[in-house]
């Protein structure tokens, strides 16, 4: 009975371990995303750094636990350090610009992002990784079942991760700021840790001191909430983060963080650190050019659709034309709430005009559902630097928008440009978007500038649009503008600019931008690095040349090297076979996660509102797979053969994903709930295969060594290192460059290599383990 009483708080502790880990990861990810100005490339780097730090903690700090006799006390100290480190890391994220300089962050490339995120994540993630190894050793001692220890800890940590993923999505981020969440995590750990110390069979003075310390931290954290100190810390950190600007509003929604600042008389609205709206004085030249050129090219624009970014100037300029109706589609309702909270004459007119209808919905989903047709469709975003934005710049989107245009309807988009010099990255970005446009629309009108304006129509009407017609309509409609004048129109539409732009990009041969091969995202990131980090920009240019022939050759060489190693040093190949399989499984698991999130975002566009559930489904599958193997591990007679089958299952799962998304999902007419259930099921199945391997691998290695801590550390580190590689190159490089199909092929290559090593070493492993 005592054993049962002592095990229950331990299992609760492992559940809190998983919950704390996922919550801390998501909180710091969102904070760092704001620091790096919403650059999506930083997400892969942040996740990769988290994983490699956890691996270091599991492998280095965790092994030290083997030498410590007071393992429960050591586990308690690591838990306290990890949970107390979370508010420290949040505060550091918001104030680090004061230490390294604003320019260093704004112009940061891969190296700067890696170093800053590594430093910020260090206090939390390295101790969190060590807790897994430490927890395995503690559970093994209490239960007396070493072969089940790693599987049990893994299962309960996954359970906590699953709960935490749902909790952070629905209960925490929509209602609480980061410091509230961080101090709640401290309370959770401080409530459960004393139970471990109470149920410890032999208590010492050291145990009682730790017990008193956890109680003191619990009381202190509770008092922080009583005196509202988390709010005060939050406001002070925001003040330091935004430095010269006064923070008026900062709140999380299902789609991200919205912050409003004021500098002198100017309101600035930020979404995940990216400036999206400036009132009452917007970028006048850019807004006036973007709106008035296409509105004047169209002979009679009555019905207008604006997809994102319409408030703060664009709608105000459209209202100067004789339009009957403007449909404004904005994804995040919190943006409109913030605009209503800090109104200006422009935004008040835009949001409350009788001619303006506002809908909170993904723009692409709106086009699928509406039966309305429009004279002009504006895409209010100007740089496809992330997957969410890129969905409005692909061939598939342009085909969808074409169905919602009237007979003489036009679609208007913009892209980064220049009237003095276009570097290779900017040429490729513009060419990729133009290739997608011209594959759908018969007529194209280009207005080069610091922001290029592309106007397309499915009728051959734009070729006849003359400068005289535009000037005539400008005078006829009596439009009042600041910088958009007759002279400005003649200057921007001069034939030399079009000729120069066409000559500049004519020799640029790139692939068109597609849903499942978002080349524009890659070129946008390349452009960013060419400006702020030229060496990394050169690497991006070389990486673009990666193709399937190179991958096939690399895989052949990799397998040959492993075969040669086995012939020369068979003992070494047998020792690395299982950890290598777990590492490639970690890589595959990360890629599966990224691919499913990527595909959901591409197809349906609201992944940020359910991303917690997607991750939770994958983690739940991992836990279910781990439970199934752990429960039946004593009855498994041919463990090595089962391990082989799981490896093959991962290969088949990778091969099936492109078939599902290219042949079935895009054409299927499914209800929203059915779509979500389908993705949750895929996440769960992928997680099951990944999770089932871990406890089985633990039993295979324990056949050779009885060191539970060492075994857990090696396997956990192998899993995380594989995930690190997948996170670092998967989302930011492989998916945009290779696309969905060949990324899945990369997974097959990696798993084939580990299968080869496992096959070569099978007899030796079998003789040692003797299942």
XYZ file of C-alpha atoms in Angstrom:
771
model
C 0.000 0.000 0.000
C 2.822 2.345 0.782
C 4.390 1.673 -2.566
C 1.136 2.640 -4.267
C 0.861 5.802 -2.170
C 4.443 6.738 -3.020
C 3.990 6.105 -6.767
C 0.880 8.266 -7.264
C 2.496 11.647 -6.430
C 5.494 10.636 -8.529
C 3.285 10.025 -11.581
C 1.500 13.338 -10.940
C 4.929 14.962 -10.908
C 5.813 13.507 -14.314
C 2.486 14.749 -15.676
C 3.252 18.250 -14.381
C 6.722 17.886 -15.940
C 5.185 17.420 -19.405
C 2.583 20.140 -18.859
C 5.206 22.628 -17.665
C 7.446 21.836 -20.617
C 4.875 22.429 -23.373
C 3.493 25.579 -21.715
C 6.979 27.042 -21.242
C 7.885 26.155 -24.823
C 4.816 27.837 -26.334
C 5.065 30.911 -24.065
C 8.727 31.501 -24.935
C 8.110 30.745 -28.600
C 5.510 33.499 -28.824
C 7.652 35.936 -26.855
C 10.673 35.260 -29.086
C 8.537 35.590 -32.207
C 7.727 39.139 -31.144
C 11.424 39.799 -30.452
C 12.365 38.618 -33.962
C 9.631 40.736 -35.589
C 7.453 37.799 -36.560
C 10.104 36.235 -38.810
C 8.807 32.699 -39.329
C 12.313 31.350 -39.834
C 12.903 31.983 -36.144
C 10.270 29.379 -35.163
C 12.373 26.506 -36.482
C 15.487 27.902 -34.820
C 13.710 28.351 -31.478
C 12.300 24.825 -31.495
C 15.641 23.397 -32.554
C 17.456 25.205 -29.734
C 14.860 23.996 -27.232
C 15.423 20.403 -28.324
C 19.216 20.536 -28.338
C 19.257 22.125 -24.877
C 16.900 19.448 -23.574
C 19.172 16.826 -25.114
C 22.187 18.386 -23.382
C 20.304 18.376 -20.097
C 19.279 14.738 -20.483
C 22.742 13.588 -21.530
C 25.017 15.710 -19.338
C 23.122 16.888 -16.254
C 20.963 13.773 -16.179
C 23.999 11.500 -16.030
C 25.269 13.359 -12.999
C 22.167 12.158 -11.144
C 23.650 8.651 -11.306
C 26.371 9.792 -8.889
C 23.976 11.440 -6.403
C 22.449 9.429 -3.585
C 19.677 11.950 -2.767
C 17.955 11.620 -6.135
C 14.524 12.846 -5.014
C 16.063 15.989 -3.579
C 18.042 16.468 -6.807
C 14.856 16.084 -8.844
C 13.132 18.653 -6.621
C 15.937 21.188 -7.081
C 15.932 20.738 -10.880
C 12.144 21.245 -10.961
C 12.399 24.453 -8.955
C 15.192 25.826 -11.167
C 13.267 24.987 -14.349
C 9.971 26.556 -13.216
C 11.604 29.634 -11.646
C 13.611 30.100 -14.837
C 10.470 30.681 -16.932
C 9.612 34.224 -15.707
C 13.330 35.068 -15.856
C 13.464 33.978 -19.516
C 10.314 35.944 -20.364
C 11.719 39.095 -18.781
C 15.040 38.571 -20.584
C 13.233 38.191 -23.913
C 11.520 41.543 -23.479
C 14.552 43.444 -22.240
C 17.433 41.937 -24.210
C 17.308 44.738 -26.788
C 18.515 47.050 -24.013
C 21.573 44.816 -23.612
C 22.537 44.030 -27.220
C 20.979 46.991 -29.045
C 17.853 47.286 -31.180
C 19.780 47.160 -34.453
C 21.357 43.820 -33.545
C 17.918 42.241 -33.148
C 16.156 43.924 -36.075
C 18.953 43.011 -38.440
C 19.558 39.587 -36.977
C 20.288 36.606 -39.167
C 20.470 32.932 -38.368
C 23.507 33.268 -36.099
C 22.057 36.118 -34.045
C 18.687 34.403 -33.742
C 20.366 31.176 -32.682
C 22.563 32.828 -30.068
C 19.814 34.986 -28.533
C 17.211 32.230 -28.402
C 19.811 29.788 -27.041
C 20.640 32.187 -24.214
C 16.987 32.901 -23.393
C 15.880 29.258 -23.450
C 18.866 27.969 -21.478
C 17.531 28.308 -17.880
C 14.320 26.425 -18.628
C 15.048 23.821 -21.282
C 18.366 22.373 -20.109
C 16.979 21.631 -16.628
C 13.752 20.314 -18.134
C 15.761 17.812 -20.177
C 17.678 16.690 -17.098
C 14.401 16.095 -15.249
C 13.463 13.294 -17.636
C 16.649 11.314 -16.975
C 16.432 12.039 -13.258
C 12.768 11.010 -13.182
C 13.543 7.671 -14.845
C 16.114 6.819 -12.182
C 13.802 7.881 -9.333
C 10.913 5.800 -10.706
C 13.173 2.761 -11.264
C 14.270 2.823 -7.619
C 10.732 3.211 -6.274
C 9.100 0.599 -8.493
C 11.944 -1.894 -8.808
C 11.184 -2.292 -12.556
C 14.082 -0.719 -14.430
C 12.964 -1.903 -17.886
C 9.590 -0.108 -17.464
C 10.929 3.101 -15.906
C 11.705 5.018 -19.105
C 8.417 4.012 -20.717
C 6.371 5.010 -17.661
C 8.021 8.418 -17.303
C 7.704 9.000 -21.041
C 3.983 8.133 -21.006
C 3.105 10.434 -18.111
C 5.220 13.254 -19.507
C 3.369 12.879 -22.825
C 0.065 12.902 -20.935
C 1.055 16.202 -19.324
C 2.157 17.573 -22.702
C -1.208 16.649 -24.213
C -3.118 18.361 -21.396
C -0.805 21.370 -21.555
C -1.249 21.764 -25.330
C -5.026 22.007 -24.959
C -4.764 24.136 -21.813
C -2.451 26.742 -23.320
C -4.659 27.043 -26.429
C -8.077 27.431 -24.833
C -7.598 28.468 -21.203
C -4.353 30.404 -20.906
C -3.366 32.501 -23.920
C -6.804 33.970 -24.684
C -7.178 35.292 -21.113
C -3.767 35.634 -19.415
C -0.435 37.253 -20.212
C 2.876 35.402 -20.107
C 3.843 36.304 -16.529
C 0.495 35.100 -15.174
C 1.086 31.775 -16.927
C 4.680 31.537 -15.687
C 3.751 32.027 -12.028
C 0.910 29.490 -12.352
C 3.503 26.951 -13.548
C 5.638 27.731 -10.481
C 2.621 27.152 -8.205
C 1.791 23.823 -9.857
C 5.332 22.533 -9.342
C 5.584 23.823 -5.773
C 2.295 22.137 -4.825
C 3.284 18.694 -6.141
C 6.989 18.620 -5.154
C 6.434 18.581 -1.354
C 4.400 15.392 -1.803
C 7.498 13.634 -3.121
C 9.478 14.738 -0.092
C 6.706 13.703 2.330
C 6.395 10.203 0.857
C 10.149 9.678 0.847
C 10.898 6.665 3.068
C 14.018 8.121 4.690
C 13.924 11.809 5.470
C 16.873 13.928 6.437
C 17.567 17.509 7.460
C 18.327 18.197 3.796
C 14.872 16.867 2.849
C 13.126 19.080 5.396
C 15.032 22.170 4.236
C 13.876 21.540 0.667
C 10.336 20.945 1.900
C 10.388 24.298 3.693
C 11.843 26.018 0.617
C 9.068 24.765 -1.682
C 6.427 25.888 0.828
C 8.066 29.304 1.054
C 8.080 29.661 -2.744
C 4.418 28.595 -2.835
C 3.461 31.226 -0.267
C 5.573 33.869 -1.989
C 4.053 33.171 -5.417
C 0.542 33.278 -3.941
C 1.304 36.675 -2.423
C 2.464 37.894 -5.823
C -1.036 37.230 -7.157
C -2.673 38.783 -4.086
C -0.779 42.046 -4.611
C -1.139 41.900 -8.407
C 2.631 41.887 -8.935
C 2.546 39.739 -12.147
C 0.635 42.580 -13.826
C 3.164 45.136 -12.623
C 6.092 43.021 -13.846
C 4.283 42.538 -17.165
C 3.764 46.286 -17.665
C 7.314 47.166 -16.657
C 8.787 44.580 -19.038
C 6.612 45.878 -21.897
C 7.803 49.405 -21.174
C 11.410 48.225 -21.429
C 10.650 46.143 -24.525
C 9.150 48.980 -26.556
C 11.549 51.614 -25.152
C 10.694 54.958 -26.806
C 7.015 54.118 -27.338
C 4.201 54.163 -24.812
C 2.431 50.791 -24.628
C -1.345 51.299 -24.539
C -2.581 47.778 -25.230
C -1.093 44.269 -25.337
C -3.237 41.160 -25.495
C -3.171 37.605 -26.819
C -5.786 36.085 -29.091
C -6.064 32.662 -30.712
C -4.055 34.045 -33.631
C -1.224 35.867 -31.865
C -0.262 38.906 -29.825
C -1.656 42.357 -30.615
C 0.179 45.362 -29.169
C -0.706 49.040 -29.586
C 1.877 51.743 -28.908
C 1.799 55.515 -29.116
C 4.632 57.791 -30.177
C 3.765 61.478 -30.086
C 0.352 61.516 -31.845
C 0.872 58.315 -33.853
C -0.752 54.969 -32.953
C 1.139 51.871 -34.086
C -0.526 48.441 -34.158
C 1.657 45.325 -34.064
C 0.726 41.695 -34.708
C 3.344 39.336 -33.248
C 5.823 42.189 -33.335
C 5.120 43.077 -36.970
C 3.792 46.604 -37.662
C 0.451 46.189 -39.466
C -1.374 49.523 -39.047
C -0.276 53.105 -38.366
C -2.845 55.812 -37.643
C -3.783 58.568 -38.055
C -0.911 58.977 -40.557
C -0.240 55.836 -42.623
C 2.441 55.370 -45.308
C 0.611 57.808 -47.559
C 2.461 57.219 -50.835
C 2.282 53.435 -50.572
C -1.408 53.342 -49.605
C -2.537 55.890 -52.195
C -0.606 54.155 -55.000
C -1.824 50.689 -54.039
C -5.489 51.761 -54.050
C -5.884 54.459 -56.677
C -3.993 52.929 -59.607
C -6.187 49.813 -59.829
C -9.373 51.703 -58.906
C -8.702 54.120 -61.776
C -7.741 51.361 -64.193
C -11.137 49.708 -63.653
C -13.823 51.668 -65.542
C -16.578 51.203 -62.949
C -15.551 49.625 -59.619
C -18.721 49.108 -57.562
C -18.088 46.018 -55.442
C -14.726 45.715 -53.731
C -13.245 42.959 -51.559
C -10.295 43.654 -49.211
C -8.498 40.622 -47.762
C -6.559 41.643 -44.609
C -4.750 44.898 -43.850
C -7.595 47.153 -44.971
C -7.958 49.335 -41.873
C -5.735 52.339 -41.354
C -5.765 53.759 -44.876
C -6.676 51.320 -47.663
C -10.438 51.330 -47.050
C -10.381 55.099 -46.496
C -8.860 55.589 -49.962
C -11.291 53.130 -51.615
C -14.242 55.079 -50.131
C -13.126 58.113 -52.181
C -14.323 56.238 -55.283
C -18.011 55.723 -56.199
C -18.213 52.202 -54.741
C -21.464 50.639 -53.561
C -20.024 48.060 -51.169
C -16.701 47.078 -49.591
C -16.348 43.665 -47.942
C -13.434 43.745 -45.498
C -12.185 40.329 -44.320
C -9.846 40.331 -41.305
C -8.708 37.136 -39.586
C -8.065 38.362 -36.034
C -10.991 40.156 -34.334
C -8.594 41.514 -31.718
C -7.114 43.864 -34.333
C -10.513 45.446 -34.873
C -11.127 45.550 -31.116
C -7.848 47.430 -30.672
C -8.771 49.847 -33.478
C -12.099 50.577 -31.780
C -10.310 51.144 -28.473
C -8.008 53.779 -30.005
C -10.060 55.408 -32.745
C -8.912 58.042 -35.197
C -11.041 59.858 -37.810
C -9.731 57.527 -40.537
C -10.415 54.251 -38.744
C -13.792 55.423 -37.448
C -14.901 56.205 -40.997
C -13.515 52.898 -42.283
C -15.034 50.631 -39.660
C -18.422 52.331 -39.332
C -19.230 53.373 -42.887
C -22.534 51.998 -44.219
C -20.709 50.910 -47.356
C -18.268 48.724 -45.401
C -19.126 45.200 -44.238
C -16.619 43.569 -41.876
C -16.197 39.812 -41.461
C -13.766 38.056 -39.097
C -12.665 35.083 -41.179
C -9.731 33.720 -43.105
C -9.758 35.395 -46.516
C -9.306 32.205 -48.463
C -12.078 30.460 -46.588
C -14.337 33.432 -47.338
C -13.669 33.060 -51.071
C -14.579 29.372 -50.882
C -17.875 30.019 -49.122
C -19.174 33.239 -50.693
C -21.227 33.328 -53.875
C -20.610 37.050 -54.427
C -18.615 38.449 -57.329
C -16.425 41.551 -57.181
C -15.042 44.195 -59.492
C -11.803 44.570 -57.527
C -10.128 42.226 -55.023
C -7.323 43.747 -52.928
C -4.823 41.571 -51.031
C -3.733 43.944 -48.258
C -0.471 42.112 -47.434
C 2.703 42.875 -49.330
C 5.282 40.213 -48.521
C 4.674 36.429 -48.348
C 7.277 35.925 -45.626
C 5.283 33.257 -43.762
C 2.859 30.466 -44.591
C -0.233 32.379 -43.455
C 0.530 35.310 -45.764
C 1.789 33.101 -48.590
C -1.666 31.487 -48.899
C -2.753 34.701 -50.659
C 0.098 34.608 -53.218
C -0.088 31.098 -54.697
C -1.444 29.753 -57.974
C -4.175 27.920 -56.090
C -5.325 31.146 -54.387
C -5.301 33.083 -57.657
C -7.464 30.355 -59.237
C -9.903 30.622 -56.328
C -10.038 34.435 -56.530
C -10.628 34.264 -60.287
C -13.986 32.549 -59.657
C -15.095 35.525 -57.527
C -14.360 38.232 -60.123
C -16.925 39.861 -62.371
C -16.519 39.943 -66.146
C -14.048 42.850 -66.024
C -12.882 42.179 -62.484
C -9.261 42.630 -61.392
C -7.139 41.331 -58.518
C -4.485 43.556 -56.935
C -1.409 42.396 -54.990
C 1.913 43.964 -54.065
C 5.466 42.766 -53.517
C 8.786 44.246 -52.359
C 10.485 46.296 -55.067
C 12.805 49.154 -55.941
C 13.184 51.767 -58.676
C 16.977 51.749 -58.428
C 18.234 48.177 -57.988
C 16.763 44.681 -57.810
C 19.058 42.090 -56.264
C 18.773 38.413 -57.216
C 16.604 37.531 -54.221
C 14.104 40.307 -55.002
C 14.010 39.271 -58.655
C 13.282 35.663 -57.712
C 10.577 36.652 -55.228
C 8.765 38.808 -57.781
C 9.237 36.295 -60.596
C 7.862 33.422 -58.531
C 4.694 35.401 -57.717
C 4.326 36.626 -61.309
C 4.688 33.084 -62.654
C 1.795 32.024 -60.409
C -0.309 35.027 -61.543
C 0.295 34.541 -65.273
C -0.529 30.835 -65.020
C -4.103 31.828 -64.075
C -4.836 35.277 -65.560
C -4.723 36.311 -69.207
C -3.869 39.965 -68.628
C -1.278 41.556 -66.323
C -0.436 45.195 -65.520
C 2.772 45.938 -63.587
C 3.540 49.223 -61.806
C 7.142 49.052 -60.518
C 8.125 50.990 -57.409
C 9.527 50.626 -53.911
C 6.445 48.442 -53.563
C 5.601 46.734 -56.849
C 1.900 46.641 -57.732
C 0.609 43.710 -59.794
C -2.884 43.974 -61.320
C -4.328 40.924 -63.084
C -7.529 40.086 -64.941
C -8.949 37.011 -66.653
C -10.031 39.237 -69.551
C -7.533 40.809 -71.940
C -8.515 44.306 -70.802
C -5.429 45.590 -68.995
C -3.340 45.854 -72.161
C -5.712 48.578 -73.345
C -5.534 50.551 -70.069
C -3.877 53.831 -71.049
C -2.328 56.601 -69.009
C -4.848 59.014 -70.540
C -7.787 56.888 -69.277
C -6.336 56.821 -65.766
C -5.717 60.563 -65.699
C -9.206 61.219 -67.105
C -10.920 59.130 -64.415
C -8.778 60.762 -61.743
C -10.055 64.177 -62.765
C -13.613 62.967 -63.339
C -14.003 61.393 -59.872
C -12.566 64.456 -58.051
C -10.447 62.322 -55.711
C -8.709 64.228 -52.928
C -5.204 62.867 -52.268
C -1.969 64.022 -50.643
C 0.793 62.702 -52.907
C -1.117 60.944 -55.667
C -1.279 63.709 -58.296
C -1.387 63.891 -62.089
C 2.370 64.432 -62.182
C 2.901 61.427 -59.867
C 0.706 59.237 -62.112
C 2.716 60.196 -65.195
C 5.985 59.566 -63.346
C 5.051 56.095 -62.009
C 3.487 54.943 -65.278
C 6.367 56.037 -67.485
C 7.259 53.312 -69.929
C 10.947 53.284 -68.887
C 10.095 51.823 -65.464
C 8.112 48.929 -66.939
C 10.840 48.245 -69.485
C 13.551 48.328 -66.804
C 11.589 46.001 -64.506
C 10.802 43.508 -67.286
C 14.428 43.495 -68.429
C 15.611 42.954 -64.840
C 13.503 39.861 -64.181
C 13.332 38.427 -67.721
C 16.473 36.325 -67.210
C 15.316 35.051 -63.822
C 14.090 31.461 -64.141
C 12.331 30.229 -61.000
C 9.391 27.986 -60.123
C 5.971 29.480 -59.542
C 4.703 29.886 -55.995
C 2.451 26.969 -54.985
C 0.482 25.922 -51.915
C 2.565 22.833 -51.220
C 5.805 24.331 -52.532
C 5.878 27.892 -51.146
C 8.892 29.206 -53.032
C 7.935 32.823 -52.314
C 8.407 32.196 -48.577
C 11.912 30.915 -49.229
C 12.772 33.851 -51.529
C 11.347 36.315 -48.999
C 13.578 34.856 -46.285
C 16.536 34.886 -48.691
C 15.859 38.562 -49.426
C 15.745 39.376 -45.722
C 19.070 37.643 -45.121
C 20.703 39.232 -48.167
C 20.063 42.613 -46.545
C 20.941 41.810 -42.924
C 23.163 38.723 -43.045
C 24.860 38.332 -46.480
C 26.765 35.148 -45.599
C 23.564 33.389 -44.615
C 21.984 34.818 -47.775
C 24.696 33.104 -49.836
C 23.907 29.840 -48.047
C 20.221 30.246 -48.935
C 21.137 30.737 -52.601
C 23.189 27.541 -52.624
C 20.551 25.595 -50.723
C 18.001 26.489 -53.384
C 19.888 24.255 -55.821
C 19.139 21.207 -53.675
C 17.183 18.705 -55.780
C 16.068 15.126 -55.787
C 19.172 13.896 -57.629
C 21.352 15.338 -54.884
C 19.169 13.713 -52.233
C 19.306 10.327 -53.949
C 23.090 10.485 -54.245
C 23.440 11.578 -50.604
C 21.252 8.720 -49.388
C 23.273 6.178 -51.359
C 26.542 7.501 -49.939
C 25.096 7.511 -46.414
C 23.998 3.874 -46.579
C 27.341 2.851 -48.126
C 29.254 4.549 -45.284
C 27.216 2.659 -42.694
C 27.802 -0.622 -44.548
C 31.548 0.034 -44.702
C 31.596 0.933 -40.989
C 29.859 -2.333 -40.166
C 32.429 -4.371 -42.117
C 35.349 -2.651 -40.369
C 33.880 -2.182 -36.891
C 30.778 -4.286 -36.354
C 30.743 -3.626 -32.608
C 30.377 0.102 -33.162
C 27.495 -0.290 -35.631
C 25.608 -2.544 -33.213
C 25.989 0.021 -30.419
C 24.691 2.911 -32.507
C 21.927 1.010 -34.341
C 19.092 1.582 -31.846
C 20.033 5.190 -30.842
C 20.400 6.033 -34.544
C 16.917 4.674 -35.219
C 15.523 6.777 -32.371
C 17.344 9.866 -33.728
C 15.859 9.392 -37.210
C 12.478 8.773 -35.585
C 12.852 12.088 -33.732
C 13.636 13.730 -37.085
C 10.640 12.032 -38.713
C 8.337 13.002 -35.840
C 9.322 16.674 -36.104
C 8.875 16.637 -39.884
C 5.468 14.933 -39.581
C 4.401 17.571 -37.067
C 5.602 20.418 -39.310
C 4.085 18.876 -42.439
C 0.648 18.427 -40.859
C 0.665 21.957 -39.427
C 1.951 23.247 -42.777
C -0.743 21.421 -44.769
C -3.561 22.519 -42.475
C -2.402 26.119 -42.720
C -2.113 25.944 -46.499
C -5.528 24.392 -47.013
C -7.629 26.025 -44.295
C -5.682 28.955 -42.897
C -6.648 28.946 -39.222
C -3.983 26.660 -37.819
C -3.055 29.073 -35.011
C -6.475 28.624 -33.438
C -6.080 24.830 -33.202
C -2.312 24.328 -33.249
C -2.400 23.332 -29.578
C -4.823 20.528 -30.384
C -2.762 19.363 -33.361
C 0.317 19.116 -31.139
C -1.738 17.554 -28.346
C -3.102 14.924 -30.763
C 0.420 14.006 -31.828
C 1.551 13.818 -28.202
C -1.512 11.767 -27.255
C -0.649 9.335 -30.030
C 2.921 9.134 -28.729
C 1.603 8.383 -25.264
C -0.832 5.750 -26.558
C 1.912 4.025 -28.520
C 4.196 4.111 -25.490
C 1.463 2.740 -23.198
C 0.672 -0.135 -25.566
C 4.304 -1.256 -25.712
C 5.028 -0.689 -22.009
C 2.000 -2.716 -20.855
C 2.830 -5.662 -23.084
C 6.628 -5.464 -23.036
C 7.050 -8.592 -20.886
C 4.958 -10.600 -23.352
C 6.808 -9.417 -26.452
C 9.016 -12.297 -27.589
C 10.381 -10.824 -30.800
C 11.099 -7.232 -29.847
C 13.701 -6.658 -32.539
C 11.286 -7.769 -35.259
C 8.600 -5.442 -33.877
C 11.139 -2.612 -33.853
C 11.798 -3.322 -37.546
C 8.079 -3.205 -38.309
C 7.738 0.159 -36.570
C 10.611 1.497 -38.680
C 8.824 0.319 -41.837
C 5.554 1.858 -40.572
C 7.261 5.261 -40.367
C 8.464 4.880 -43.963
C 4.938 4.008 -45.131
C 3.414 6.906 -43.170
C 5.862 9.324 -44.823
C 5.030 7.923 -48.261
C 1.262 8.186 -47.678
C 1.121 11.881 -46.726
C 1.714 13.341 -50.230
C -0.872 10.947 -51.681
C -3.453 12.031 -49.108
C -2.971 15.767 -49.618
C -2.589 15.783 -53.401
C -5.222 13.199 -54.275
C -7.855 13.442 -51.563
C -7.929 16.410 -49.184
C -7.863 19.432 -51.561
C -10.821 18.157 -53.609
C -12.882 16.709 -50.790
C -15.999 18.624 -49.752
C -15.808 18.122 -45.999
C -17.344 20.000 -43.109
C -14.945 21.965 -40.918
C -15.356 19.537 -38.009
C -14.631 16.566 -40.298
C -11.503 18.232 -41.619
C -10.203 18.907 -38.126
C -11.012 15.351 -37.026
C -9.115 14.002 -40.045
C -6.005 16.027 -39.186
C -6.236 15.082 -35.509
C -6.401 11.433 -36.560
C -3.315 11.767 -38.757
C -1.444 13.460 -35.916
C -2.512 10.713 -33.520
C -1.467 7.892 -35.866
C 1.921 9.462 -36.565
C 2.432 9.952 -32.841
C 1.498 6.316 -32.114
C 4.265 4.977 -34.351
C 6.839 7.415 -32.961
C 5.850 6.807 -29.328
C 5.809 3.016 -29.609
C 9.493 2.888 -30.494
C 10.789 4.601 -27.357
C 10.004 2.013 -24.618
C 10.909 -0.820 -26.989
C 14.269 0.791 -27.713
C 14.805 1.148 -23.958
C 14.326 -2.619 -23.488
C 16.680 -3.391 -26.399
C 19.482 -1.272 -24.921
C 18.889 -2.499 -21.367
C 19.694 -5.942 -22.724
C 23.245 -4.662 -23.044
C 23.517 -2.296 -20.085
C 21.654 -2.095 -16.775
C 22.174 1.646 -16.365
C 18.667 3.090 -16.501
C 19.823 6.709 -16.227
C 22.403 6.284 -18.978
C 19.961 4.438 -21.243
C 17.227 7.029 -20.737
C 19.702 9.845 -21.328
C 21.088 8.348 -24.549
C 17.656 7.605 -26.025
C 16.110 10.904 -24.947
C 19.090 12.828 -26.312
C 18.988 10.853 -29.589
C 15.282 11.620 -29.979
C 15.787 15.325 -29.277
C 18.850 15.674 -31.531
C 16.870 14.155 -34.400
C 14.052 16.576 -33.653
C 16.593 19.422 -33.537
C 17.788 18.674 -37.060
C 14.216 18.362 -38.308
C 13.191 21.623 -36.642
C 16.236 23.568 -37.816
C 16.035 22.664 -41.508
C 12.520 21.276 -41.954
C 10.199 24.264 -41.702
C 12.509 27.056 -42.827
C 14.407 25.327 -45.634
C 13.196 21.902 -46.753
C 9.464 22.608 -46.991
C 9.747 25.868 -49.001
C 12.525 24.565 -51.285
C 11.539 20.944 -51.880
C 7.821 21.028 -51.183
C 5.649 18.464 -49.446
C 6.475 15.419 -51.596
C 10.245 15.579 -51.439
C 10.340 16.488 -47.766
C 8.551 13.221 -47.106
C 11.142 11.560 -49.351
C 13.883 12.984 -47.106
C 12.213 11.231 -44.148
C 12.220 7.985 -46.133
C 15.946 8.453 -46.870
C 16.789 8.984 -43.193
C 14.730 6.007 -42.069
C 16.244 3.824 -44.812
C 19.693 4.652 -43.498
C 18.785 3.702 -39.909
C 17.015 0.556 -41.161
C 20.204 -0.443 -42.996
C 22.315 -0.098 -39.868
C 19.718 -1.978 -37.836
C 19.604 -4.757 -40.409
C 23.386 -5.086 -40.523
C 23.523 -5.256 -36.715
C 20.407 -7.377 -36.169
C 22.160 -10.659 -35.392
C 24.520 -9.111 -32.852
C 21.714 -7.195 -31.127
C 19.561 -10.333 -31.074
C 22.318 -12.373 -29.473
C 22.763 -9.780 -26.709
C 19.123 -9.099 -26.001
C 17.780 -12.658 -26.647
C 14.066 -11.873 -26.979
